[in-house]
Tab-separated table of C-alpha atoms in Angstrom:
chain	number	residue	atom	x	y	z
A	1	UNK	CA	1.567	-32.267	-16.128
A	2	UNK	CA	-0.882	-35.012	-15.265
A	3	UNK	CA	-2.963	-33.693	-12.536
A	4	UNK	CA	-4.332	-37.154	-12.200
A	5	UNK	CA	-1.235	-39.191	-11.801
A	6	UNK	CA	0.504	-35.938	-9.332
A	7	UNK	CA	-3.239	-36.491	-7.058
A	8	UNK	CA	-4.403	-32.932	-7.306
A	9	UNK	CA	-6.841	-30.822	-8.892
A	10	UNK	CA	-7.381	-26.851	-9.587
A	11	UNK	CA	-11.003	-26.297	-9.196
A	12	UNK	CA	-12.746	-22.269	-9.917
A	13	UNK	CA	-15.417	-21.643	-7.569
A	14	UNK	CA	-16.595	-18.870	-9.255
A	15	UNK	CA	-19.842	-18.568	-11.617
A	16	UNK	CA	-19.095	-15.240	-12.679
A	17	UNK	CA	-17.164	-15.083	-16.077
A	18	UNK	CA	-15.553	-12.187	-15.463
A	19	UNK	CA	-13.050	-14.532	-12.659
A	20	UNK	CA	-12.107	-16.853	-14.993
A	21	UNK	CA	-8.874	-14.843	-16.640
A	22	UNK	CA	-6.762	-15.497	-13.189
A	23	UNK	CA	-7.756	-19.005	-12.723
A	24	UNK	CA	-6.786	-20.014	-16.586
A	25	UNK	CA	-3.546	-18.039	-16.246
A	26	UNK	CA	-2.588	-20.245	-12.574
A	27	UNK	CA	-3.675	-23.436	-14.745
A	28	UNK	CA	-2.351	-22.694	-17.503
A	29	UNK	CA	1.601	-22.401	-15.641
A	30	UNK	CA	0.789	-25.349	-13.828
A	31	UNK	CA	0.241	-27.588	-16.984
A	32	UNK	CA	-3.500	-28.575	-15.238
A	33	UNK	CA	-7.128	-28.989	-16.613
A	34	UNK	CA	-9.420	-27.295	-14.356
A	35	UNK	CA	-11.376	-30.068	-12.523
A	36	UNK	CA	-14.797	-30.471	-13.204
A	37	UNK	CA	-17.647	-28.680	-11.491
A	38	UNK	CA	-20.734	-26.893	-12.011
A	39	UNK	CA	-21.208	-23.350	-9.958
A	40	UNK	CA	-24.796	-21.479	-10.510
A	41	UNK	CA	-27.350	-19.466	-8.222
A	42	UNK	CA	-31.023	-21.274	-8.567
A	43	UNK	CA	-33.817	-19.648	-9.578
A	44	UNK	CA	-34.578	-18.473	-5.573
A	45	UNK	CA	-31.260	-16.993	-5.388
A	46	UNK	CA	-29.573	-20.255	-3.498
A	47	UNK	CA	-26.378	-20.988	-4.569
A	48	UNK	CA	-25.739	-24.879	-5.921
A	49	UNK	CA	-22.606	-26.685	-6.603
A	50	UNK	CA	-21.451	-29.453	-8.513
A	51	UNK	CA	-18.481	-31.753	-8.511
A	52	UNK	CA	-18.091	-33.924	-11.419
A	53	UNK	CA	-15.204	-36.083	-10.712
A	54	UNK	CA	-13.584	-37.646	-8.269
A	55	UNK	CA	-11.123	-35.967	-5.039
A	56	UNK	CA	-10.909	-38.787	-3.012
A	57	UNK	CA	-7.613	-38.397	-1.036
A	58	UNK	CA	-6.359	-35.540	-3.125
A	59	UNK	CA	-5.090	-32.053	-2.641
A	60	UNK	CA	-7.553	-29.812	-3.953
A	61	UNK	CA	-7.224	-25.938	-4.885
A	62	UNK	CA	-10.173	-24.069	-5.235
A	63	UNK	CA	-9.694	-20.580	-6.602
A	64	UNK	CA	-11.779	-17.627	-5.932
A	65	UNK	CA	-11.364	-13.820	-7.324
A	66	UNK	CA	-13.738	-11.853	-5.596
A	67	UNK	CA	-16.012	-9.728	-8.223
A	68	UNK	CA	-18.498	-7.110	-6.716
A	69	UNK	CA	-20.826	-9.701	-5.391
A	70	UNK	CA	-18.941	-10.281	-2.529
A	71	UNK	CA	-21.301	-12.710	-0.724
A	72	UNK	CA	-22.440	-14.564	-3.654
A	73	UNK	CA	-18.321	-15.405	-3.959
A	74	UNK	CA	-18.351	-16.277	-0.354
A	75	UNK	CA	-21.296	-18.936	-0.649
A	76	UNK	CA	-19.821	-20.305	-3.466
A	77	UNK	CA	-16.208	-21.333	-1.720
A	78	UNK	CA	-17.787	-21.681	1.149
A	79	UNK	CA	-20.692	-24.409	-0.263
A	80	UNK	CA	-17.198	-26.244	-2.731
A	81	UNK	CA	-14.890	-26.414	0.047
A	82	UNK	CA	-17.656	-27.904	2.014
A	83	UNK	CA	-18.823	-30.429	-0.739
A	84	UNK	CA	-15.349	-31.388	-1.434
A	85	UNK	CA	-15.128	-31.972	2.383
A	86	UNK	CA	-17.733	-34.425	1.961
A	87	UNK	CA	-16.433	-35.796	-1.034
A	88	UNK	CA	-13.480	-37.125	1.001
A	89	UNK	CA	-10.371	-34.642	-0.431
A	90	UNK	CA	-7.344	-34.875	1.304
A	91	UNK	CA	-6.336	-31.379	1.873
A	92	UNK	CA	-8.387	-28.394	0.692
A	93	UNK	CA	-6.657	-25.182	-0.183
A	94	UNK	CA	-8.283	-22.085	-1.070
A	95	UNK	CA	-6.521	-19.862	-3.295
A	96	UNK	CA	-8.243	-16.311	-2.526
A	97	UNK	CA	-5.685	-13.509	-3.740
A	98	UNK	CA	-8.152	-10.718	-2.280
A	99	UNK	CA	-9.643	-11.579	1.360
A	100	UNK	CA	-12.798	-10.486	1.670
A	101	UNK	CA	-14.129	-8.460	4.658
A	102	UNK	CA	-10.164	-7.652	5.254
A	103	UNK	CA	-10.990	-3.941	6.045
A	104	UNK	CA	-13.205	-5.324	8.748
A	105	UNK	CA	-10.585	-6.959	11.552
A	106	UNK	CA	-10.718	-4.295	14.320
A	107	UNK	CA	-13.420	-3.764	16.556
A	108	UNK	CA	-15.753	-0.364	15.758
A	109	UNK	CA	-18.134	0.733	18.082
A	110	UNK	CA	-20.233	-1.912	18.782
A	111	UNK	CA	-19.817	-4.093	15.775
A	112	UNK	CA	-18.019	-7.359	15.231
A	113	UNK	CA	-15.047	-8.576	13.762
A	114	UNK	CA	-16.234	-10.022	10.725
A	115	UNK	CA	-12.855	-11.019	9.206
A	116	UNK	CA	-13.408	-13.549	12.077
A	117	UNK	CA	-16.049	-14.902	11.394
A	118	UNK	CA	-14.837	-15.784	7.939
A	119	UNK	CA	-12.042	-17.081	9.005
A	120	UNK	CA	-13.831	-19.552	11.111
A	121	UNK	CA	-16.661	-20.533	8.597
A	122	UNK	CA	-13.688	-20.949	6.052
A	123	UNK	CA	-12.250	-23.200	8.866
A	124	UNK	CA	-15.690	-25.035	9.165
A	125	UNK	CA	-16.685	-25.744	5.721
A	126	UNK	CA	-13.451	-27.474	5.234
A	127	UNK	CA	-10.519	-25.649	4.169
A	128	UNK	CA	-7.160	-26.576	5.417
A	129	UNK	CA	-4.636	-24.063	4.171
A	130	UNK	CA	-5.173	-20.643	2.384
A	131	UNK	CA	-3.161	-18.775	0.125
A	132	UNK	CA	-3.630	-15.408	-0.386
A	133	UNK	CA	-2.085	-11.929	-1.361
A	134	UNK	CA	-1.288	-8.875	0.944
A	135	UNK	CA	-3.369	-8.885	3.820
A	136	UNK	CA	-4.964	-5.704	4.633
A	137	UNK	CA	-3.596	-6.621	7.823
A	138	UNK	CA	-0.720	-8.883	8.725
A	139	UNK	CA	-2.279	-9.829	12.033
A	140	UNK	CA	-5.365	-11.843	10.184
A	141	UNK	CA	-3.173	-14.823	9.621
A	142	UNK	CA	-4.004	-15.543	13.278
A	143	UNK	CA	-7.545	-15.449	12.488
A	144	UNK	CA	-7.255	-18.812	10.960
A	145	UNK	CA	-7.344	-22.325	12.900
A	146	UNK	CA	-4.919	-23.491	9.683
A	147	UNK	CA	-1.859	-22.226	7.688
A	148	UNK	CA	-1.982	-19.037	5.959
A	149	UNK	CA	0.756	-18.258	3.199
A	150	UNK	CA	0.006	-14.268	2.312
A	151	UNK	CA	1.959	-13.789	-0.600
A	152	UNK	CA	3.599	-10.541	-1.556
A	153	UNK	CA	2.365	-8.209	-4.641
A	154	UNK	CA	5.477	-5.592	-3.802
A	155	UNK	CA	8.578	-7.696	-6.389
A	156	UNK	CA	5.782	-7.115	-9.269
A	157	UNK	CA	5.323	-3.374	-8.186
A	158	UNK	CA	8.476	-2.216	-8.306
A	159	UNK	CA	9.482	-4.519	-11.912
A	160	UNK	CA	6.567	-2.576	-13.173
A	161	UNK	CA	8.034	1.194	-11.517
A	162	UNK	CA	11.925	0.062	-12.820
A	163	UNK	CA	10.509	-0.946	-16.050
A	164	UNK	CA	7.611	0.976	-17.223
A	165	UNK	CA	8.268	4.406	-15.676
A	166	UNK	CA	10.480	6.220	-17.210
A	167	UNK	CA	12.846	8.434	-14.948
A	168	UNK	CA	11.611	6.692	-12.180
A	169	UNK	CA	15.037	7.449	-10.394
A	170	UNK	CA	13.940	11.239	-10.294
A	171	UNK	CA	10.479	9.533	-8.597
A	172	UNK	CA	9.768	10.478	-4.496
A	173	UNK	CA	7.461	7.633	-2.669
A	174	UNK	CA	4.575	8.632	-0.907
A	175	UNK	CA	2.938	7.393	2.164
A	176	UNK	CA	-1.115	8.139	1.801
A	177	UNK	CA	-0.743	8.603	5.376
A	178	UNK	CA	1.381	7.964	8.905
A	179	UNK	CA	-0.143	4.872	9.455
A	180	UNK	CA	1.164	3.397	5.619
A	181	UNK	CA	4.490	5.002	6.086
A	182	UNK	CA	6.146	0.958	6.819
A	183	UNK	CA	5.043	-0.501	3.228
A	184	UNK	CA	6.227	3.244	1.781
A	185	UNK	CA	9.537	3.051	3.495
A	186	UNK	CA	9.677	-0.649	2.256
A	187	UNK	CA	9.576	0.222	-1.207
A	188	UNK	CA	11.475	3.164	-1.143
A	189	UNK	CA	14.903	1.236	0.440
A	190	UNK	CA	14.147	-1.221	-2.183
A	191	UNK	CA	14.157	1.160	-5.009
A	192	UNK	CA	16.822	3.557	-3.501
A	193	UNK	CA	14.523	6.619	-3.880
A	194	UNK	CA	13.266	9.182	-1.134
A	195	UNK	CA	10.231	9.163	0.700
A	196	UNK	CA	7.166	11.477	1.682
A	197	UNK	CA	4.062	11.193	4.143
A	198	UNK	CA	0.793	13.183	3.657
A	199	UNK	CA	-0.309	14.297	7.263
A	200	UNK	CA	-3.441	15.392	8.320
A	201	UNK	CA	-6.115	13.756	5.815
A	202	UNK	CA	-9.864	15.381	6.467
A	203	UNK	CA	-11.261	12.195	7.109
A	204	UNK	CA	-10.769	9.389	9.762
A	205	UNK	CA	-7.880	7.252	9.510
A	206	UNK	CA	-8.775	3.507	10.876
A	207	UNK	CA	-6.576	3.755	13.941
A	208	UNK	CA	-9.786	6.878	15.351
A	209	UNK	CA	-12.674	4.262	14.175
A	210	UNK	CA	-10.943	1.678	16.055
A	211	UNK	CA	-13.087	0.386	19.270
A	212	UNK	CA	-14.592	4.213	19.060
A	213	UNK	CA	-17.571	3.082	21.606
A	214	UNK	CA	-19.454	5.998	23.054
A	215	UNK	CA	-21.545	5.005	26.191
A	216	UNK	CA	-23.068	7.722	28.263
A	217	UNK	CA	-20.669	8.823	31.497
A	218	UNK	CA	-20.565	7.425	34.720
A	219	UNK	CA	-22.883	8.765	37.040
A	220	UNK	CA	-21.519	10.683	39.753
A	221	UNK	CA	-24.068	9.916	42.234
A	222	UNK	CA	-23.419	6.409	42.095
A	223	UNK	CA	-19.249	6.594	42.088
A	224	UNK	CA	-19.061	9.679	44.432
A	225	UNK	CA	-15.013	9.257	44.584
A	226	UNK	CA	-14.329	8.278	40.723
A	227	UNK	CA	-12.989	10.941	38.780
A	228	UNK	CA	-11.931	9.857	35.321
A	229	UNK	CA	-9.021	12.353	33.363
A	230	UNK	CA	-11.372	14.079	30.753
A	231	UNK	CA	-10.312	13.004	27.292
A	232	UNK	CA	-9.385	15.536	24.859
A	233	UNK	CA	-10.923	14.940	21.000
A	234	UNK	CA	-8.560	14.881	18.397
A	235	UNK	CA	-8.336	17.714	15.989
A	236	UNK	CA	-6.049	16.845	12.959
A	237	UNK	CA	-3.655	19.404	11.519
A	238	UNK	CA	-3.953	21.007	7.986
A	239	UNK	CA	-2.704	18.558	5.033
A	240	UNK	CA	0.373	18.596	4.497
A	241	UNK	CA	3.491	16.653	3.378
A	242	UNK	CA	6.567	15.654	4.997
A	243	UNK	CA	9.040	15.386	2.634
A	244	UNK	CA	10.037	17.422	-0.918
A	245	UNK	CA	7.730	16.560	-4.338
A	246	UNK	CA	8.902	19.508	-5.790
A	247	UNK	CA	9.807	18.629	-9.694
A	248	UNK	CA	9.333	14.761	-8.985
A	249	UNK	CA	7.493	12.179	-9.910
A	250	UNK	CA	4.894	10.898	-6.876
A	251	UNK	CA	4.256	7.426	-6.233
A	252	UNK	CA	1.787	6.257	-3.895
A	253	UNK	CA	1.362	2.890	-2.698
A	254	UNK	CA	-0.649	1.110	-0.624
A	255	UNK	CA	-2.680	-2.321	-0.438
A	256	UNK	CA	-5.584	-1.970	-2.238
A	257	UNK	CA	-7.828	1.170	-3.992
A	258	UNK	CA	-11.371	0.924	-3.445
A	259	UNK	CA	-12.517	4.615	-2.671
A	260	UNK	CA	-10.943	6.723	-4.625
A	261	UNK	CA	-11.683	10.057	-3.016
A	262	UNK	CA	-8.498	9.570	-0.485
A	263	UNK	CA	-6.300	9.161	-3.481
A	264	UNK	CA	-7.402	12.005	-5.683
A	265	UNK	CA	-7.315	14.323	-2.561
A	266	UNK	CA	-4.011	13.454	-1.860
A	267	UNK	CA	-3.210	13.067	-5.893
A	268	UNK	CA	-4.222	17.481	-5.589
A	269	UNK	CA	-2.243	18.146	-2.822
A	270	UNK	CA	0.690	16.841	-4.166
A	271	UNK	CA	-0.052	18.671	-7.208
A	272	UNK	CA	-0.096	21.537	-5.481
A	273	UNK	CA	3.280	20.674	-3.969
A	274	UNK	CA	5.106	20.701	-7.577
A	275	UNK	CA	4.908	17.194	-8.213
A	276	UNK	CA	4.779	16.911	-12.208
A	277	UNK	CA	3.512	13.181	-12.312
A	278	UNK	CA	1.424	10.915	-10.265
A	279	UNK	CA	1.561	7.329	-10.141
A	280	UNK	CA	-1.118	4.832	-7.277
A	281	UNK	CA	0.679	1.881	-7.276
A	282	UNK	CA	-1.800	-0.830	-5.136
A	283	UNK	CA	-2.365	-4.766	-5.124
A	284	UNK	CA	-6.245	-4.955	-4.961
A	285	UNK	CA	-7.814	-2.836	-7.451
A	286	UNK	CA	-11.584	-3.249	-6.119
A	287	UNK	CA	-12.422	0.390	-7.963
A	288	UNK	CA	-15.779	-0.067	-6.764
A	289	UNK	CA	-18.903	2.562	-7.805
A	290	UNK	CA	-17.849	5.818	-9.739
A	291	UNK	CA	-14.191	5.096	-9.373
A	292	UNK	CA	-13.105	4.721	-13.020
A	293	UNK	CA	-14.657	8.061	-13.854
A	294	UNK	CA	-13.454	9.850	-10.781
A	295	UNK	CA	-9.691	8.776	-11.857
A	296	UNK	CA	-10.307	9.731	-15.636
A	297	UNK	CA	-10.945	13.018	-14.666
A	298	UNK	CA	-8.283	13.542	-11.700
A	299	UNK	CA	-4.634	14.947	-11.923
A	300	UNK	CA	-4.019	11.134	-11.055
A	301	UNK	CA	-1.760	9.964	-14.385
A	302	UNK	CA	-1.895	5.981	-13.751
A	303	UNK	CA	-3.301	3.573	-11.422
A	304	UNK	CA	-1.503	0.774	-11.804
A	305	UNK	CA	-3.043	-2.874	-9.777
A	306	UNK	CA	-2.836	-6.473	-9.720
A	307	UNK	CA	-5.117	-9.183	-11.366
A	308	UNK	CA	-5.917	-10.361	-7.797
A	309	UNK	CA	-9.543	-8.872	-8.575
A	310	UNK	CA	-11.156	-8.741	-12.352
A	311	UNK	CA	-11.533	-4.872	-13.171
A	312	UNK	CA	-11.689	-5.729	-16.872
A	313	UNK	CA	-15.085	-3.132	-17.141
A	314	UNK	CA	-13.225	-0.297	-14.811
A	315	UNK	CA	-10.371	-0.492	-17.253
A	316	UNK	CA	-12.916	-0.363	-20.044
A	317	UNK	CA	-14.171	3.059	-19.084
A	318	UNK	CA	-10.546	4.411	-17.804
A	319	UNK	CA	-7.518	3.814	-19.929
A	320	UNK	CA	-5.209	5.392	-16.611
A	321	UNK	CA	-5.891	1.517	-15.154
A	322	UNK	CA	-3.170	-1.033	-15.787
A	323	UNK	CA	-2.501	-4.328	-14.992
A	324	UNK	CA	0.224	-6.132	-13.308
A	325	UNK	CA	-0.320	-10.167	-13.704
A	326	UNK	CA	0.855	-12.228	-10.564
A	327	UNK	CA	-0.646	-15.424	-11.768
A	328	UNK	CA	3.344	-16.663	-11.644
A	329	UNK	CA	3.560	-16.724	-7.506
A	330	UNK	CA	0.120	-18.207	-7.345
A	331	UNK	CA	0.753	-21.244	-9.693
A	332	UNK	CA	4.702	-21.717	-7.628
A	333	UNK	CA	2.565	-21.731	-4.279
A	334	UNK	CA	-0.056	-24.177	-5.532
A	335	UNK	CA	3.318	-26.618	-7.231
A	336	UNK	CA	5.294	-25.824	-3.896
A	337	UNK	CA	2.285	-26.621	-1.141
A	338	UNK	CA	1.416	-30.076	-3.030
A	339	UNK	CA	5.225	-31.001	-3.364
A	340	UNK	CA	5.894	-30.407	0.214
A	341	UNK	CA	8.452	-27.839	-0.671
A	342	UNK	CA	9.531	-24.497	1.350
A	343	UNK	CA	7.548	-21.352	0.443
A	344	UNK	CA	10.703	-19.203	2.093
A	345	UNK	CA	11.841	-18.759	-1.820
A	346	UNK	CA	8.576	-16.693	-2.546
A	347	UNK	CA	9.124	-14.553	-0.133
A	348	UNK	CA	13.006	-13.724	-0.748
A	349	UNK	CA	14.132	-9.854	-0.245
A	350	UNK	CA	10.806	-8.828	1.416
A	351	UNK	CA	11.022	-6.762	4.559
A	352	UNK	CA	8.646	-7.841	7.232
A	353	UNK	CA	7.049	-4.269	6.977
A	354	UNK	CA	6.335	-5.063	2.890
């Protein structure tokens, strides 16, 4: 395909090497060059960006994988989109598989929403559409001033369960808790198999952090006649699971696996339970810190995640990590935005709770 006759480019806006795989794979289906552009961080630490050919009145794509500098990535869309602005581009779309800050969009305590704030600087520096993968929560999309396509990982998931599992009919599909028990349900209608919750985890769930703001009491003195109901703490109830694991194989899924503790916790109780083999099935395999050694040496048998985030050095250190490649629904959304064509096809069979 000539990018320059069809008035696009594919630009990476990433200086770390370690991004690149994704955004060769998305060009590489689309027929494109990458454009032309310089990303570094200056000797002070500032981060500099060049373009090197010209976007006038063109649709341009700028991908980003987020690596574990998460605000160097951020400065580096951020300072593209806004120098492609400049550079007078048509439409700029940013192709971020994994949204950063995505764990942040509730209020906690007295903090911000700071998925919020990126949405807006996003909005300010230029970009005009995004196109990303499995929000941590649906409800960002209305974060953004602009449209937001958030592509599903869950028809790669379950290929990968049908094809690379074996007996995964005798498999059980577990919800890491209450509150994931809609995306567990999802996939176990799809694949026809049964499905389990683990209740009671040790630590907080989201929904208890949520807006948790602690200010002293109302003086009596000065409201003599207000009498608030006194609010009971809650106390959660032993771990346990809802549903029989007994003899089968245990898939958990969720949206992305970061901190690993959660999973090998629940990974031992299900143990525990008689399940023989142990599957994490997630989009956004961040497997930040100690992770890759903490799975290595768990009753966990295979995490299996997306490219949406390079983890070439975690799967270094544990062979348990695979990789799914969704480079394919990435490269049709880039074709299908520039041709003006429906996205409705990429998201065919998915349940609005996927």
């Amino acid at each position: 395909m000539n990018v320059a006759k069809h008035g696009y480019r594919v630009f990476s806006a990433s200086s770390s090497h370690l991004c690149f795989e994704l955004t060769k794979r998305i060009t590489e289906r689309l027929g494109a060059e990458l454009g032309k552009a310089v990303v570094y961080q200056d000797s002070n630490g500032e981060t500099k960006v060049e373009i090197q050919e010209s976007v006038r009145g063109q649709d341009v794509f700028i991908i980003q994988t987020i690596a574990r500098d998460v605000n160097t990535a951020i400065m580096e869309l951020l300072i593209m989109a806004y120098g492609l602005k400049t550079s007078c581009a048509q439409n700029i779309i940013g192709v971020i598989p994994y949204f950063p800050y995505s764990k942040q969009c509730k209020m906690r305590k007295r903090g911000s929403i700071v998925c919020k704030l990126l949405a807006s600087m996003l909005a300010k520096a230029g970009l005009t559409h995004l196109i990303t993968m499995d929000l941590h929560q649906k409800e960002i999309q209305g974060f953004f001033d602009f449209p937001v396509d958030n592509l599903r990982a869950s028809p790669f998931l379950i290929q990968y369960i049908q094809e690379e599992i074996p007996d995964y009919r005798n498999a059980v599909i577990i919800a890491r808790s209450p509150a994931s028990a809609k995306r567990a349900q999802s996939y176990a209608e799809r694949l026809r198999l049964g499905l389990a919750v683990i209740h009671g985890e040790a630590q907080c769930s989201e929904s208890d952090m949520a807006d948790g703001r602690h200010s002293p009491p109302l003086s009596r003195t000065a409201h003599s006649g207000l009498e608030l109901p006194v609010m009971m703490a809650k106390e959660k109830p032993p771990i346990t699971v809802v549903g029989d694991v007994g003899g089968r194989i245990a898939i958990i899924v969720d949206d992305m696996i970061d901190d690993v503790d959660v999973f090998i916790q629940a990974a031992e109780i299900l143990k525990e339970r008689g399940a023989y083999k142990i599957y994490i099935m997630a989009t956004h395999g961040i497997l930040s810190a100690d992770a890759p050694r903490l799975i290595e040496e768990s009753v966990i048998d295979e995490v299996v995640v997306t490219n949406t985030v390079p983890h070439e050095v975690q799967k270094l250190r544990c062979p348990k990590i695979k990789t799914v490649d969704v480079s394919i629904i990435l490269s049709e959304a880039i074709r299908r935005i520039h041709n003006g064509e429906s996205m409705a096809y990429l998201f065919r069979n998915i349940a609005l709770d996927d």
